[in-house]
XYZ file of C-alpha atoms in Angstrom:
728
model
C 43.939 232.871 69.274
C 44.763 232.300 65.655
C 48.204 233.858 65.973
C 48.927 231.807 69.095
C 47.990 228.578 67.390
C 50.030 229.217 64.271
C 53.162 230.450 66.019
C 54.424 227.078 67.205
C 53.813 225.565 63.795
C 55.731 228.370 62.092
C 58.557 228.076 64.567
C 58.721 224.334 64.094
C 58.798 224.740 60.331
C 61.642 227.247 60.583
C 63.598 224.920 62.871
C 63.100 222.028 60.479
C 64.254 224.197 57.590
C 67.354 225.277 59.545
C 68.127 221.652 60.358
C 67.834 220.782 56.687
C 70.166 223.623 55.668
C 72.591 222.713 58.427
C 72.575 219.063 57.401
C 73.259 219.899 53.794
C 74.248 216.845 51.810
C 75.907 215.046 54.736
C 73.745 212.113 55.904
C 75.518 211.798 59.301
C 74.440 215.287 60.295
C 70.834 214.568 59.415
C 70.910 211.267 61.277
C 72.383 212.918 64.378
C 69.692 215.588 64.313
C 66.954 212.978 63.956
C 68.470 210.934 66.786
C 68.343 213.974 69.070
C 64.660 214.439 68.285
C 63.927 210.768 68.869
C 65.832 210.817 72.168
C 63.648 213.696 73.326
C 60.522 211.835 72.246
C 61.719 208.770 74.104
C 62.279 210.766 77.281
C 58.789 212.247 76.985
C 57.113 208.860 76.485
C 58.931 206.276 78.617
C 57.391 202.764 78.744
C 54.887 202.439 81.585
C 54.564 199.332 83.783
C 51.013 198.844 82.548
C 52.241 198.884 78.963
C 54.964 196.375 79.722
C 52.421 193.940 81.139
C 50.240 194.214 78.048
C 50.259 191.424 75.515
C 52.423 191.999 72.471
C 49.623 190.891 70.237
C 48.127 193.870 68.480
C 45.048 191.951 67.434
C 43.896 190.935 70.914
C 42.016 194.171 71.690
C 40.245 193.968 68.352
C 39.114 190.422 69.041
C 37.866 191.429 72.482
C 35.905 194.333 71.110
C 34.277 192.114 68.518
C 33.388 189.425 71.006
C 31.781 191.849 73.413
C 28.272 193.175 72.878
C 28.479 196.779 74.055
C 25.512 199.003 74.438
C 25.014 201.907 72.080
C 26.009 204.375 74.767
C 29.261 202.568 75.506
C 30.297 202.086 71.912
C 32.093 205.417 71.542
C 33.970 204.923 74.786
C 35.055 201.466 73.746
C 36.286 202.731 70.378
C 38.212 205.556 71.998
C 39.774 203.132 74.504
C 40.795 200.799 71.708
C 42.228 203.667 69.680
C 44.134 204.947 72.686
C 45.466 201.503 73.477
C 46.617 201.004 69.908
C 48.354 204.379 69.822
C 50.071 203.667 73.132
C 51.385 200.377 71.862
C 52.507 201.888 68.592
C 54.417 204.641 70.398
C 55.853 202.082 72.799
C 57.386 200.035 69.971
C 57.936 202.697 67.324
C 60.438 204.911 69.169
C 62.946 202.169 70.204
C 62.611 200.613 66.767
C 63.319 203.959 65.100
C 66.341 204.526 67.344
C 67.773 201.137 66.541
C 67.297 201.583 62.797
C 68.896 205.026 62.917
C 71.946 203.640 64.718
C 72.284 200.859 62.145
C 71.906 203.378 59.322
C 74.538 205.610 60.903
C 76.986 202.696 61.045
C 76.303 201.789 57.408
C 76.788 205.391 56.259
C 80.100 205.534 58.101
C 81.263 202.338 56.394
C 80.224 203.677 53.004
C 82.186 206.870 53.564
C 85.279 204.915 54.575
C 84.851 202.828 51.459
C 84.443 205.984 49.366
C 87.758 207.341 50.667
C 89.493 204.005 50.090
C 88.207 203.788 46.521
C 89.267 207.371 45.767
C 92.792 206.801 47.100
C 93.283 203.471 45.333
C 91.974 204.761 41.994
C 94.240 207.790 42.291
C 97.238 205.496 42.776
C 96.515 203.774 39.476
C 96.674 206.999 37.444
C 100.468 207.182 37.459
C 101.210 203.611 36.271
C 98.567 203.918 33.558
C 100.038 207.264 32.418
C 103.513 205.717 32.364
C 102.191 202.845 30.289
C 100.537 205.261 27.848
C 103.811 207.216 27.463
C 105.753 204.006 26.821
C 103.314 203.007 24.109
C 103.349 206.467 22.519
C 107.145 206.672 22.513
C 107.599 203.106 21.343
C 107.523 201.576 17.914
C 104.577 201.478 15.590
C 103.733 197.954 16.815
C 100.003 197.859 17.520
C 100.212 194.944 19.983
C 100.885 195.172 23.704
C 104.019 193.527 25.054
C 103.882 190.884 27.768
C 105.133 193.489 30.237
C 102.337 195.872 29.257
C 99.772 193.099 29.663
C 101.105 192.226 33.129
C 100.931 195.870 34.203
C 97.344 196.170 32.964
C 96.402 192.920 34.675
C 97.723 194.208 38.022
C 95.683 197.392 37.695
C 92.654 195.410 36.609
C 92.870 193.144 39.687
C 93.030 196.128 42.020
C 90.047 197.798 40.355
C 88.112 194.538 40.413
C 88.826 194.068 44.141
C 87.493 197.555 44.795
C 84.411 196.819 42.709
C 83.699 193.713 44.787
C 83.730 195.778 47.983
C 81.027 198.154 46.768
C 77.618 196.942 48.033
C 74.983 196.197 45.438
C 72.266 198.840 45.311
C 68.959 198.035 43.635
C 67.915 200.033 40.603
C 65.304 202.661 41.375
C 61.951 202.224 39.760
C 61.161 204.814 37.135
C 57.518 204.347 36.346
C 54.241 203.625 38.027
C 54.016 200.175 36.533
C 56.820 199.004 38.774
C 59.652 198.521 36.279
C 62.307 200.500 34.518
C 61.598 201.495 30.938
C 62.405 198.589 28.658
C 63.621 199.278 25.155
C 64.358 195.649 24.463
C 68.072 196.010 25.167
C 67.944 196.450 28.933
C 69.999 194.374 31.299
C 69.254 192.305 34.365
C 71.555 193.871 36.995
C 74.482 193.853 34.614
C 73.563 190.593 32.883
C 71.458 190.366 29.723
C 68.155 188.543 29.894
C 68.762 185.038 28.628
C 66.915 184.339 25.376
C 67.945 181.610 22.956
C 65.935 182.167 19.774
C 68.774 180.779 17.672
C 68.953 177.411 19.457
C 65.815 176.092 21.150
C 63.329 178.211 19.171
C 64.448 176.768 15.827
C 63.111 173.286 16.360
C 64.209 171.830 13.027
C 67.800 173.061 13.295
C 68.099 171.971 16.919
C 66.872 168.442 16.262
C 69.459 168.011 13.508
C 72.265 168.523 16.018
C 74.013 165.504 17.501
C 73.939 167.098 20.946
C 70.142 167.178 20.916
C 69.899 163.533 19.921
C 72.428 162.628 22.621
C 70.503 164.564 25.295
C 67.194 163.085 24.166
C 68.597 159.538 24.305
C 69.997 160.024 27.804
C 66.768 161.685 28.908
C 64.637 158.756 27.712
C 66.861 156.335 29.652
C 66.122 158.073 32.965
C 63.516 156.872 35.444
C 60.261 158.823 35.638
C 61.104 161.078 38.592
C 64.641 161.694 37.354
C 63.240 163.076 34.110
C 61.423 165.768 36.093
C 64.554 166.395 38.194
C 66.530 167.103 35.043
C 63.864 169.242 33.380
C 63.831 171.662 36.326
C 67.165 172.969 35.013
C 65.287 174.297 31.965
C 63.838 177.246 33.905
C 67.269 178.597 34.885
C 69.540 180.516 32.514
C 72.312 178.610 30.776
C 75.644 178.356 32.593
C 73.976 179.709 35.749
C 75.070 178.158 39.044
C 72.178 176.278 40.620
C 72.504 175.368 44.294
C 71.950 171.780 45.385
C 69.924 172.665 48.488
C 67.504 174.806 46.490
C 66.928 171.915 44.078
C 66.256 169.601 47.002
C 63.665 172.025 48.402
C 61.921 172.294 45.042
C 61.857 168.544 44.424
C 60.488 167.846 47.897
C 57.816 170.500 47.386
C 56.758 168.950 44.078
C 56.375 165.592 45.802
C 58.827 163.845 43.469
C 61.500 163.512 46.178
C 60.047 161.602 49.099
C 61.376 160.022 52.245
C 61.146 156.280 52.336
C 59.894 156.836 55.853
C 57.873 160.067 55.899
C 58.095 161.320 58.546
C 60.463 158.966 60.413
C 58.605 157.140 63.124
C 59.463 157.834 66.725
C 62.650 156.059 67.693
C 63.466 155.179 64.053
C 66.636 156.575 62.492
C 66.573 157.503 58.802
C 69.249 155.609 56.873
C 71.945 157.751 55.268
C 70.982 156.736 51.728
C 67.368 157.743 52.399
C 68.135 161.268 53.554
C 67.028 163.806 50.926
C 70.438 165.483 50.881
C 72.164 162.239 49.920
C 69.481 161.268 47.407
C 69.986 164.632 45.652
C 73.768 164.221 45.654
C 73.433 160.809 44.053
C 71.026 162.057 41.372
C 73.185 165.075 40.499
C 76.301 162.915 40.313
C 74.506 160.641 37.869
C 73.566 163.648 35.715
C 77.155 164.915 35.859
C 78.535 161.494 34.875
C 76.215 161.545 31.845
C 77.538 165.017 30.912
C 74.068 166.525 31.256
C 75.228 169.023 33.894
C 78.612 170.226 35.124
C 79.663 170.582 38.769
C 80.875 174.077 39.635
C 84.464 173.575 40.681
C 85.656 175.287 43.827
C 89.021 174.384 45.275
C 87.831 175.283 48.752
C 85.052 172.693 48.680
C 85.555 169.002 49.237
C 82.576 168.244 46.970
C 80.533 170.466 44.640
C 77.453 172.217 46.004
C 76.351 173.912 42.764
C 75.851 172.789 39.182
C 75.361 174.433 35.794
C 74.217 173.444 32.319
C 75.905 174.225 29.003
C 73.955 176.181 26.348
C 73.239 173.327 23.913
C 72.177 170.876 26.630
C 70.050 173.629 28.149
C 68.418 174.433 24.799
C 67.694 170.748 24.247
C 65.977 170.433 27.623
C 64.011 173.627 27.012
C 62.677 172.081 23.800
C 61.860 168.781 25.570
C 60.091 170.601 28.431
C 58.031 172.564 25.907
C 57.003 169.364 24.122
C 56.005 167.804 27.449
C 54.032 170.976 28.341
C 55.916 171.151 31.662
C 57.106 174.784 31.459
C 55.941 177.563 29.170
C 58.491 180.374 29.439
C 60.297 180.682 26.134
C 58.552 181.867 22.996
C 60.011 182.010 19.518
C 62.009 185.207 19.003
C 60.763 186.765 22.258
C 61.982 187.363 25.782
C 60.902 184.857 28.421
C 57.310 185.471 29.510
C 55.076 184.271 32.314
C 52.498 181.730 31.183
C 50.750 178.837 32.873
C 51.798 175.556 31.312
C 49.410 172.706 30.605
C 50.952 170.888 33.570
C 49.997 173.896 35.730
C 53.466 175.329 36.371
C 53.936 179.127 36.413
C 57.415 180.643 36.248
C 57.797 184.341 37.048
C 60.270 186.190 34.844
C 61.382 189.808 34.720
C 58.478 192.201 34.128
C 55.856 189.539 34.883
C 53.997 192.023 37.065
C 53.424 194.165 33.950
C 51.782 191.353 32.003
C 47.985 191.102 31.773
C 48.124 187.686 33.499
C 49.409 189.383 36.650
C 45.889 190.570 37.410
C 43.773 188.267 39.524
C 40.923 188.022 37.039
C 43.280 187.387 34.104
C 45.049 184.308 35.470
C 42.534 181.627 34.529
C 42.225 178.345 36.400
C 44.238 179.555 39.387
C 42.742 176.733 41.430
C 44.641 174.269 39.208
C 48.100 175.843 39.570
C 50.557 173.471 41.247
C 53.766 175.486 41.175
C 54.712 179.166 41.240
C 58.479 179.647 40.855
C 60.211 183.020 40.700
C 62.994 182.920 38.116
C 63.780 186.634 37.710
C 60.855 188.813 38.918
C 61.669 191.578 41.429
C 58.150 192.410 42.626
C 56.323 189.068 42.900
C 53.613 189.894 45.453
C 50.958 190.214 42.727
C 50.813 186.402 42.765
C 49.020 186.440 46.137
C 45.992 187.896 44.387
C 45.597 184.760 42.282
C 44.767 182.816 45.429
C 42.283 185.128 47.090
C 38.973 183.821 48.446
C 37.025 185.408 45.568
C 39.139 183.917 42.826
C 38.377 180.532 41.297
C 38.971 179.836 37.616
C 39.040 183.570 36.989
C 35.478 184.104 38.249
C 33.969 185.127 41.549
C 32.440 182.392 43.597
C 28.664 182.440 43.641
C 28.399 181.026 47.125
C 29.991 183.557 49.452
C 29.542 181.269 52.485
C 31.758 178.509 51.098
C 35.495 178.489 51.807
C 37.834 178.764 48.837
C 40.975 176.636 49.028
C 43.699 175.953 46.494
C 44.480 172.305 47.111
C 46.591 171.837 43.987
C 49.223 174.447 44.886
C 52.274 172.701 46.351
C 55.206 175.041 45.595
C 55.114 178.803 46.201
C 58.702 179.935 45.607
C 58.726 183.734 45.460
C 62.200 184.231 46.906
C 65.671 184.259 45.429
C 67.069 180.967 44.161
C 70.524 182.461 43.496
C 73.060 182.296 46.325
C 74.251 185.822 45.551
C 72.232 188.938 46.404
C 72.447 190.556 42.965
C 68.692 190.402 42.376
C 66.739 192.702 44.661
C 63.270 191.369 45.509
C 60.666 193.093 47.615
C 57.047 192.704 48.663
C 55.198 195.991 48.436
C 51.947 194.933 50.085
C 52.478 192.542 52.998
C 48.712 192.496 53.614
C 48.364 190.215 50.604
C 50.050 187.437 52.584
C 46.712 186.804 54.267
C 45.830 184.794 51.173
C 48.318 182.138 52.292
C 45.561 180.595 54.405
C 43.831 179.439 51.220
C 46.883 177.411 50.085
C 45.948 174.459 52.262
C 48.186 171.828 50.603
C 51.328 173.933 50.246
C 54.547 171.993 50.886
C 57.233 174.570 50.012
C 57.080 178.271 50.846
C 60.140 180.402 50.075
C 60.583 184.125 50.699
C 64.382 183.915 50.560
C 66.034 187.315 50.106
C 62.754 189.274 49.947
C 62.875 192.654 51.679
C 60.097 194.608 53.394
C 58.605 191.542 55.098
C 58.601 192.545 58.759
C 56.525 189.672 60.078
C 54.739 186.626 58.780
C 50.999 186.792 58.725
C 49.260 184.349 61.059
C 47.792 182.807 57.914
C 51.061 180.864 57.598
C 49.980 178.795 60.595
C 47.102 177.393 58.517
C 49.558 175.506 56.279
C 49.412 172.174 58.076
C 51.085 170.265 55.200
C 54.032 172.684 54.876
C 57.352 170.806 54.864
C 59.815 173.608 54.015
C 59.704 177.224 55.188
C 62.591 179.165 53.633
C 63.021 182.667 55.084
C 66.759 182.982 54.544
C 68.059 186.574 54.247
C 64.693 188.248 54.918
C 66.537 191.187 56.434
C 63.445 193.060 57.625
C 61.781 190.074 59.280
C 61.413 190.745 63.010
C 59.218 187.968 64.320
C 58.026 184.424 63.695
C 54.395 183.482 64.403
C 53.764 182.546 68.029
C 51.637 179.574 66.944
C 54.331 178.138 64.711
C 53.684 174.707 66.222
C 50.580 174.537 64.008
C 52.931 173.624 61.154
C 52.818 169.952 62.109
C 54.639 168.698 58.997
C 57.431 171.310 59.052
C 60.773 169.592 58.493
C 63.070 172.377 57.213
C 63.110 175.880 58.695
C 65.738 178.377 57.521
C 65.913 181.840 59.132
C 69.623 182.381 58.472
C 70.636 186.049 58.114
C 67.334 187.340 59.502
C 69.222 189.827 61.638
C 66.165 191.595 63.066
C 64.848 188.457 64.777
C 65.979 188.641 68.391
C 63.869 185.870 69.925
C 62.354 182.552 68.904
C 58.771 181.662 69.891
C 58.399 179.013 72.594
C 56.266 176.720 70.504
C 59.001 176.117 67.972
C 60.275 173.384 70.314
C 56.947 171.572 69.788
C 57.607 170.864 66.094
C 58.044 167.105 66.344
C 59.022 166.573 62.691
C 61.628 169.366 62.477
C 64.927 167.970 61.201
C 66.812 171.049 59.980
C 66.793 174.361 61.863
C 69.035 177.136 60.556
C 69.359 180.535 62.240
C 68.170 179.804 65.792
C 68.832 182.874 67.988
C 70.253 182.726 71.507
C 69.422 186.169 72.872
C 69.159 187.964 76.201
C 65.345 187.844 76.110
C 64.078 187.169 79.648
C 60.460 186.245 78.939
C 60.759 182.513 79.608
C 57.052 181.929 79.034
C 57.145 182.968 75.372
C 60.813 182.642 74.296
C 62.340 179.330 73.242
C 65.718 178.547 74.807
C 68.471 176.425 73.316
C 68.016 173.701 75.924
C 64.341 173.325 74.984
C 65.317 172.166 71.498
C 66.070 168.840 73.177
C 62.379 168.055 72.576
C 63.053 168.033 68.804
C 63.876 164.342 68.662
C 64.451 164.325 64.885
C 66.774 167.362 64.732
C 69.766 166.575 62.482
C 71.135 169.995 61.541
C 71.263 173.118 63.694
C 72.829 176.535 63.225
C 72.832 179.061 66.054
C 73.404 182.815 66.229
C 74.545 183.837 69.718
C 73.623 187.412 70.643
C 74.107 187.005 74.366
C 76.970 186.923 76.857
C 76.766 183.249 77.750
C 79.560 180.819 78.547
C 80.705 178.366 75.911
C 80.240 175.564 78.445
C 76.590 176.464 78.969
C 75.908 176.352 75.237
C 77.412 172.903 74.816
C 75.729 171.571 77.955
C 72.394 172.620 76.441
C 72.999 170.580 73.279
C 74.755 167.653 74.941
C 71.702 165.382 74.732
C 70.722 166.147 71.135
C 70.935 162.485 70.231
C 70.452 162.768 66.450
C 72.332 165.996 65.802
C 74.827 165.523 62.958
C 75.776 169.069 61.938
C 76.166 172.067 64.259
C 77.104 175.655 63.434
C 77.601 178.283 66.172
C 78.268 181.955 65.419
C 79.048 184.481 68.141
C 78.335 188.184 67.708
C 75.596 190.803 67.464
C 75.532 191.580 71.189
C 73.878 194.973 71.666
C 76.185 197.281 73.605
C 74.126 200.455 73.124
C 73.161 202.206 76.313
C 69.428 202.579 76.846
C 68.095 206.059 76.268
C 65.254 205.664 78.755
C 66.124 207.892 81.751
C 64.447 205.428 84.121
C 66.109 202.399 82.598
C 69.175 202.724 84.819
C 67.084 202.102 87.914
C 65.225 199.289 86.177
C 68.479 197.631 85.098
C 69.915 198.009 88.587
C 66.883 196.335 90.137
C 66.948 193.642 87.473
C 70.649 192.970 88.130
C 70.087 192.857 91.885
C 67.291 190.359 91.395
C 69.492 188.336 89.074
C 72.354 188.343 91.588
C 70.034 187.092 94.318
C 68.913 184.209 92.138
C 72.327 183.426 90.706
C 73.662 181.263 93.587
C 70.735 178.901 93.038
C 71.606 178.583 89.348
C 75.307 178.063 89.982
C 74.744 174.686 91.587
C 72.776 173.512 88.544
C 74.184 172.692 85.142
C 74.853 176.339 84.187
C 78.612 176.251 84.825
C 78.999 172.501 84.419
C 81.240 171.407 81.606
C 79.726 169.051 79.041
C 80.802 165.455 79.280
C 80.885 165.015 75.510
C 79.664 166.412 72.223
C 76.387 165.074 70.786
C 77.148 161.436 70.051
C 76.294 161.504 66.333
C 77.860 164.888 65.554
C 79.875 164.739 62.321
C 80.404 168.426 61.525
C 81.145 171.356 63.860
C 81.444 174.933 62.561
C 82.573 177.616 65.044
C 82.483 181.241 63.883
C 84.002 184.181 65.806
C 84.970 181.901 68.688
C 85.291 184.187 71.741
C 87.958 182.372 73.813
C 91.749 182.310 73.619
C 91.952 178.536 74.087
C 89.704 175.673 73.171
C 88.087 174.142 76.271
C 89.359 170.694 77.205
C 86.203 169.043 75.851
C 86.686 170.769 72.454
C 90.318 169.803 72.009
C 91.110 167.358 69.189
C 91.482 164.278 71.386
C 87.930 164.805 72.764
C 86.027 165.254 69.509
C 84.743 161.681 69.309
C 83.486 160.747 65.857
C 83.622 164.307 64.470
C 84.773 164.311 60.831
C 84.646 168.004 59.885
C 85.878 170.904 62.015
C 85.596 174.526 60.869
C 86.925 177.455 62.912
C 86.293 180.747 61.123
C 87.108 183.977 62.907
C 88.380 184.319 66.451
C 90.873 187.061 67.172
C 91.690 185.619 70.609
C 92.228 181.948 69.761
C 95.898 180.976 70.126
C 95.951 177.175 70.006
C 94.190 173.816 70.102
C 95.392 172.954 73.598
C 97.868 173.773 76.325
C 100.724 172.127 74.410
C 101.127 170.047 71.255
C 100.697 166.282 71.710
C 103.760 164.038 71.678
C 101.968 161.340 69.707
C 98.995 161.175 67.374
C 95.580 161.583 68.975
C 92.512 159.453 68.276
C 90.820 162.371 66.514
C 88.658 161.342 63.523
C 88.615 164.760 61.796
C 89.205 164.502 58.043
C 88.343 168.057 56.951
C 89.787 171.090 58.769
C 89.086 174.712 57.870
C 90.952 177.537 59.627
C 90.086 181.087 58.580
C 90.752 184.569 59.973
C 92.682 183.386 63.043
C 95.546 185.896 63.397
C 96.821 184.573 66.765
C 96.476 180.850 66.194
C 100.020 179.478 66.342
C 100.616 175.921 65.204
C 102.994 174.126 62.843
C 102.182 171.517 60.235
C 103.898 168.722 62.175
C 101.723 169.498 65.197
C 98.573 169.597 63.050
C 99.381 166.079 61.878
C 99.536 164.921 65.503
C 96.332 166.741 66.457
C 94.496 165.446 63.363
C 96.253 162.243 62.183
C 93.434 161.307 59.745
C 93.393 164.695 58.026
C 92.597 164.576 54.294
C 91.756 168.214 53.534
C 93.058 171.498 54.980
C 91.763 174.973 54.120
C 93.949 177.702 55.640
C 93.143 181.371 55.004
C 94.337 184.511 56.796
C 96.108 182.466 59.493
C 99.665 183.871 59.344
C 101.000 181.825 62.285
C 99.774 178.452 61.013
C 103.126 177.644 59.457
C 105.056 175.152 57.321
C 101.875 173.716 55.785
C 102.258 172.151 52.304
C 99.305 174.126 50.963
C 98.976 175.592 47.481
C 98.855 179.280 46.615
C 95.369 179.777 48.077
C 95.927 177.751 51.251
C 94.485 174.367 50.216
C 96.023 170.968 50.938
C 94.553 167.619 49.907
C 95.893 164.246 50.868
C 97.143 162.357 47.838
C 95.384 159.098 47.047
């Protein structure tokens, strides 16, 4: 019996070893072998009808078992049933999920190999011109300076190498020790950039205060209104000359409670005036700071107005000193790297290696119940902060009364995510279970996990945050699902799930968020569960919705999409991106029959739907729409209701990507249209054929044109990078 039982294991081990040897160092071979194994597993365990009817909630069986009062004799059976049910559900979801991830990995590996070949070929091409340059220098005179010709040649090579470098994806540094961070000898770098420390400027208080720039900054600071002083001091936590995005600042200021609506939230039927909208308030404040030379707008020729700002070193050092005197932030210490410390005004800024500090431990962060703000400046593993707000943690001591409920009513801002717009800083949460502590943050207004990896789903504890105004989940690449009870977030005004590529459906109750004004990343998918999935048309119930961006992962007509949004009365900005439709064939051997039956059922019902608004063309765009951004437009011609003469009061039109699009209409107009568009962006449109004189007739009020990779958009008076601005 022993030999029989060990034989299969030995054989399996040998097969695995052979697969490993066969795969060698080539990842594609290993992936293909794993895919074969997974396909076999999938064929052995196809989804059963009973499993498909089960609830997706994994916690439901556990709740049922706790609510029931089983007899002693039935306890074992109940536990075995629960265990079996859990394992069935895990196998039901795990295999398709594994297959999908393997396919995505296979595609990424293929792209990396193509890039590897391209880099090798391009670098090889640069050897000859560099050798020729070296020979010219060696055979030339004894002059130690390069000629202008030599400099031009080197600059050309440098540009090509730099372009290659930009194509290489950023890979996070591997951790080298158990403490969670690479060894630090004091001269380490922060993903290629040194850690910002200004001991020679802000740390030397006497020298700094002698400088005219400090006195100038201090004078301008004292002239600001109370809230504006705090606005300006928030720049002190960011490194000098670092680009700080306007939207991120707006989120932070709203979370702190220093940027308020004059009508919060806007009453039903009441429209918020333009000057009262947070976006415009922030623009006005930042312009005032820029006019006073306290900050500098980041210039970008492709932008009509700046969206990012930075601060020069001496102004930054002056504000750091002022913030230290006001006890607002406590990051910089004399002659030391930035460290994490709670300030007297209860602000905590996470910096690199914060998780290695003693204060990272739950019992070492004193007075956690008084913390108002946690902001991640440069930490890569910030999940230790959840422990500060556990139910057993108050002022660094365990609560004596275990029956009482611990809440952290002072905490308003919990910004763990990435504030930078670039993805250079890799952030991840190692223990997602710690997110259960969110339920104790009862007065939280801003929650940001932007750019954090390894978050697959939000804990239901998020739904306890009834005062939450901003939920920022942008670029959480592993996030697969939003909470079903998301409507519990009654105050939610901003929701950003842009670039959350794993989310393939939106919960139904999202359309019940009465105060939602900005929704970024809504997914239009082929999900058929109408009882739990929110459709685009159902967003009509969001009466305050001003901004909407949509990712379309479904074969649906353009007309249907615009009919669904036709009655969005307050919508001002709309972005629609086509793509991500899954063309993979199902591996389930029975899925062909299931799909056939599903298609037959759909075809029987389709005539009923055809007489409804499904194929009806929209009568007009949303009446207050000012900006329309179309990405990867799938048609060869713009529909009649999207042509320039039908755009109503639209002021900004962006069309980015669309290999089929050939023109704006059947033929150019003979006279100027009534189109109100002032800003036009055309990018990656290889077949779009139009001349400058026709563009002027299509868009007679045009003030700004951005043309990029549109070879048949001709005779435009643009500059070298494709930009044209109307002269004042």
